[in-house]
Short mmCIF file of C-alpha atoms and ligand atoms in Angstrom, two decimals:
data_model
loop_
_atom_site.label_atom_id
_atom_site.label_comp_id
_atom_site.label_asym_id
_atom_site.label_seq_id
_atom_site.Cartn_x
_atom_site.Cartn_y
_atom_site.Cartn_z
CA MET F 108 59.28 109.28 104.26
CA ALA F 109 59.47 112.41 106.61
CA TYR F 110 62.36 113.03 109.01
CA ALA F 111 62.69 115.42 112.04
CA ILE F 112 65.62 116.57 110.13
CA PRO F 113 67.23 116.81 106.83
CA ALA F 114 68.43 113.07 105.96
CA PRO F 115 72.06 112.83 105.01
CA ALA F 116 72.71 112.26 101.84
CA ILE F 117 73.87 108.78 100.67
CA VAL F 118 77.67 108.90 99.43
CA SER F 119 78.66 107.55 95.93
CA VAL F 120 81.93 106.22 94.26
CA PRO F 121 81.73 107.00 90.28
CA VAL F 122 81.89 103.78 88.29
CA LEU F 123 83.44 103.36 85.10
CA GLY F 124 80.94 103.21 82.60
CA GLY F 125 78.06 102.84 84.63
CA ASP F 126 76.09 104.45 87.59
CA PRO F 127 77.36 105.78 90.99
CA PHE F 128 78.42 103.09 93.68
CA PRO F 129 76.42 103.95 96.89
CA VAL F 130 78.21 103.48 99.94
CA ARG F 131 76.83 101.64 102.72
CA ARG F 132 80.65 100.64 105.20
CA ILE F 133 84.08 101.42 104.80
CA TYR F 134 86.19 98.45 106.22
CA CYS F 135 90.03 98.56 106.49
CA VAL F 136 92.33 95.79 106.57
CA GLY F 137 95.51 96.30 109.29
CA ARG F 138 99.12 95.06 107.99
CA ASN F 139 98.46 93.49 105.22
CA TYR F 140 101.72 93.20 103.63
CA ALA F 141 105.19 92.05 105.32
CA ASP F 142 106.92 95.29 104.36
CA HIS F 143 104.13 97.82 105.78
CA ALA F 144 103.62 95.31 109.29
CA ARG F 145 108.09 95.53 109.55
CA GLU F 146 107.96 99.59 109.24
CA MET F 147 105.41 99.48 111.50
CA GLY F 148 107.23 97.52 114.66
CA HIS F 149 105.15 94.45 114.27
CA ASP F 150 106.71 90.61 113.18
CA PRO F 151 104.78 89.85 109.66
CA ASP F 152 103.50 86.74 110.38
CA ARG F 153 100.49 85.57 109.43
CA GLU F 154 98.74 86.40 112.10
CA PRO F 155 94.91 86.41 111.32
CA PRO F 156 93.58 89.72 109.36
CA PHE F 157 92.08 92.76 111.79
CA PHE F 158 89.92 95.31 111.42
CA PHE F 159 88.97 99.26 111.60
CA MET F 160 86.35 101.10 110.06
CA LYS F 161 85.62 104.80 108.42
CA PRO F 162 82.25 106.49 108.35
CA ALA F 163 80.68 106.37 104.66
CA ASP F 164 80.82 110.24 104.45
CA ALA F 165 84.84 109.88 104.76
CA ILE F 166 85.36 109.61 100.68
CA VAL F 167 86.86 111.78 98.85
CA PRO F 168 86.35 111.95 94.82
CA THR F 169 89.47 112.29 92.98
CA GLY F 170 90.35 115.51 92.01
CA SER F 171 89.77 117.13 95.35
CA THR F 172 91.98 119.10 97.20
CA ILE F 173 91.45 118.32 100.96
CA PRO F 174 91.96 120.87 103.91
CA TYR F 175 95.14 119.52 105.92
CA PRO F 176 92.89 117.87 109.07
CA SER F 177 93.08 119.28 112.58
CA LYS F 178 94.76 117.64 116.01
CA THR F 179 97.31 116.74 113.82
CA LYS F 180 101.03 117.09 113.00
CA ASP F 181 101.75 113.42 111.30
CA TYR F 182 99.41 113.44 108.25
CA GLN F 183 100.22 110.29 106.74
CA HIS F 184 99.17 108.43 103.18
CA GLU F 185 98.55 104.52 102.99
CA ILE F 186 97.64 103.87 99.47
CA GLU F 187 95.62 100.61 99.01
CA LEU F 188 93.55 98.18 96.58
CA VAL F 189 89.66 99.16 97.37
CA VAL F 190 87.32 96.00 97.15
CA ALA F 191 83.41 97.40 96.49
CA LEU F 192 80.60 94.63 97.06
CA GLY F 193 78.08 94.19 94.90
CA LYS F 194 76.51 91.78 97.10
CA GLY F 195 76.32 90.54 101.07
CA GLY F 196 77.16 87.67 102.49
CA ARG F 197 77.68 85.92 106.53
CA ASP F 198 80.55 83.38 106.80
CA VAL F 199 81.37 83.55 103.07
CA PRO F 200 84.43 80.81 102.24
CA VAL F 201 87.10 81.62 100.79
CA ALA F 202 86.18 79.75 97.70
CA LYS F 203 82.73 82.15 97.22
CA ALA F 204 83.93 85.32 98.69
CA LEU F 205 84.95 86.64 95.18
CA ASP F 206 81.01 85.96 94.44
CA LEU F 207 80.56 89.35 96.50
CA VAL F 208 83.05 91.52 94.77
CA PHE F 209 81.45 94.43 92.15
CA GLY F 210 84.66 95.79 91.55
CA TYR F 211 88.33 97.34 92.35
CA ALA F 212 89.25 100.58 92.92
CA VAL F 213 92.34 102.92 94.48
CA GLY F 214 91.75 104.60 97.69
CA LEU F 215 93.98 106.02 100.31
CA ASP F 216 93.62 105.16 103.92
CA MET F 217 94.64 108.44 105.16
CA THR F 218 96.25 108.45 108.89
CA ARG F 219 96.35 110.77 111.80
CA ARG F 220 99.72 108.69 112.45
CA ASP F 221 100.57 110.32 116.06
CA LEU F 222 96.65 110.42 117.47
CA GLN F 223 96.98 106.73 116.11
CA GLY F 224 100.18 106.05 117.91
CA GLU F 225 98.95 107.72 121.37
CA ALA F 226 95.92 105.64 121.05
CA LYS F 227 97.92 102.19 120.47
CA LYS F 228 100.14 103.06 123.76
CA LEU F 229 97.08 103.65 125.52
CA GLY F 230 95.02 100.46 124.66
CA ARG F 231 92.08 103.13 122.75
CA PRO F 232 90.23 102.85 119.45
CA TRP F 233 92.04 104.04 116.52
CA ASP F 234 88.50 105.80 115.42
CA MET F 235 90.32 109.94 115.66
CA GLY F 236 93.68 108.52 114.13
CA LYS F 237 91.83 106.79 111.14
CA GLY F 238 88.02 107.09 110.48
CA PHE F 239 88.00 110.92 110.51
CA ASP F 240 86.15 113.49 108.08
CA GLN F 241 87.64 113.27 104.29
CA SER F 242 89.92 110.23 105.55
CA ALA F 243 89.13 107.72 102.44
CA PRO F 244 89.71 109.25 99.44
CA CYS F 245 88.72 106.50 96.62
CA ALA F 246 89.13 106.90 92.73
CA PRO F 247 86.21 105.85 90.41
CA ILE F 248 85.07 101.83 90.98
CA THR F 249 86.09 99.62 88.03
CA PRO F 250 83.71 96.40 87.74
CA ALA F 251 85.47 93.32 88.13
CA SER F 252 83.56 92.47 84.67
CA LYS F 253 85.96 94.77 83.19
CA SER F 254 89.22 94.08 85.26
CA GLY F 255 88.82 90.80 86.15
CA HIS F 256 89.86 90.21 90.04
CA ILE F 257 92.72 92.13 91.05
CA ALA F 258 95.09 89.73 92.84
CA LYS F 259 98.68 90.84 91.40
CA GLY F 260 100.41 93.88 89.67
CA ALA F 261 102.16 96.87 90.91
CA ILE F 262 100.73 99.45 93.24
CA TRP F 263 102.20 102.92 94.22
CA LEU F 264 102.13 106.03 95.40
CA LYS F 265 103.86 109.65 94.22
CA VAL F 266 103.95 112.65 96.44
CA ASN F 267 104.85 115.41 94.28
CA GLY F 268 105.97 112.95 91.28
CA GLU F 269 107.91 110.76 93.53
CA ILE F 270 107.24 107.38 94.31
CA ARG F 271 106.91 107.14 97.93
CA GLN F 272 104.80 103.58 98.35
CA LYS F 273 105.65 100.82 95.67
CA GLY F 274 104.76 97.25 96.17
CA ASN F 275 102.83 94.80 94.40
CA ILE F 276 99.19 93.07 95.06
CA ASP F 277 100.57 90.06 95.10
CA GLN F 278 102.33 90.83 98.40
CA LEU F 279 98.99 90.80 100.08
CA ILE F 280 99.33 88.80 103.25
CA TRP F 281 95.57 87.82 102.99
CA SER F 282 94.47 87.96 99.76
CA VAL F 283 90.93 89.80 98.54
CA ALA F 284 88.92 86.60 98.95
CA GLU F 285 90.40 85.68 102.66
CA THR F 286 89.64 89.46 103.58
CA ILE F 287 86.43 88.75 102.62
CA SER F 288 85.92 85.55 104.21
CA TYR F 289 87.71 86.62 107.54
CA LEU F 290 85.12 89.87 107.60
CA SER F 291 82.07 88.05 107.04
CA GLY F 292 82.83 86.32 109.73
CA TYR F 293 82.52 88.92 112.10
CA VAL F 294 79.99 91.02 110.39
CA GLY F 295 77.35 90.49 107.99
CA LEU F 296 78.65 92.11 104.79
CA ALA F 297 76.02 93.86 102.38
CA PRO F 298 75.92 95.48 99.10
CA GLY F 299 77.26 98.90 99.23
CA ASP F 300 79.97 97.97 101.64
CA LEU F 301 84.12 98.79 100.58
CA ILE F 302 86.99 96.84 101.54
CA TYR F 303 90.40 99.01 102.04
CA SER F 304 92.80 96.07 101.78
CA GLY F 305 95.96 97.52 103.38
CA THR F 306 98.70 99.27 102.25
CA PRO F 307 102.65 98.40 101.50
CA ALA F 308 105.62 100.07 102.68
CA GLY F 309 106.65 103.65 102.47
CA VAL F 310 104.22 105.09 104.77
CA GLY F 311 104.91 109.02 105.29
CA ALA F 312 103.47 112.41 106.10
CA VAL F 313 102.32 114.82 104.03
CA LYS F 314 102.33 118.95 104.47
CA GLN F 315 99.86 121.46 102.73
CA GLY F 316 100.30 121.59 99.16
CA ASP F 317 101.50 117.79 98.37
CA ARG F 318 100.00 116.42 95.34
CA LEU F 319 98.88 112.72 96.32
CA GLU F 320 98.63 110.13 92.38
CA GLY F 321 97.78 106.58 93.22
CA HIS F 322 97.89 103.71 91.33
CA VAL F 323 97.23 99.74 90.66
CA ASP F 324 97.48 98.18 87.60
CA GLY F 325 94.60 97.76 86.27
CA LEU F 326 92.18 100.40 87.35
CA THR F 327 91.61 104.27 87.09
CA ASP F 328 94.54 106.19 88.83
CA LEU F 329 93.77 108.54 92.07
CA ALA F 330 94.87 112.14 92.26
CA VAL F 331 94.50 114.07 95.61
CA ALA F 332 95.75 117.42 96.66
CA ILE F 333 96.66 118.69 100.23
CA GLY F 334 94.99 121.97 100.69
MN1 MN A 28 95.65 101.08 105.94
#
């Protein structure tokens, strides 16, 4: 196919022991751990999950150095379990939702918290606080055929070797299956979609020179530096 301008490259994430995973869309869940909802000043009651997005080309591979982004003085980390979909669907029942999952990875929902906070206050979209360039570091994906479905296990983030965030996947307010089911009621899900499932408490700012290491039990660790 000829295009009027050079076509953008397909963004992909490495897969353990297989071909790379092509990324179509990146969905993120807000406030999916009660302790993080509380630290952000919200009632962690089981209100329905809500979603926002990042562009596919916000993906950053592990081992990268990320330039400190523009227009922020409060650039923050959110360690998350990432769900990679190998199949799509609409209005998927919870009991069938895990059938869509190809695999899992460790990711970071990097956030310009000051821009997000201003948007919240003014009732504006979060996009410039959440969906900016290089805002979605993602470690290699482990196929669910190897890891099994991830329902429990430690999730943590270290900055310069010190624990900053720590939780357990079993603390998710909305499980992976429930999240997929809900999201599929709003949009048609498709192969190549990633879902960043939310972050436990302990979010905070990073600065130039920081080294971030992220972990979820059973998956490949994520490592990035801030340049
Ligand atoms: Mn997040």
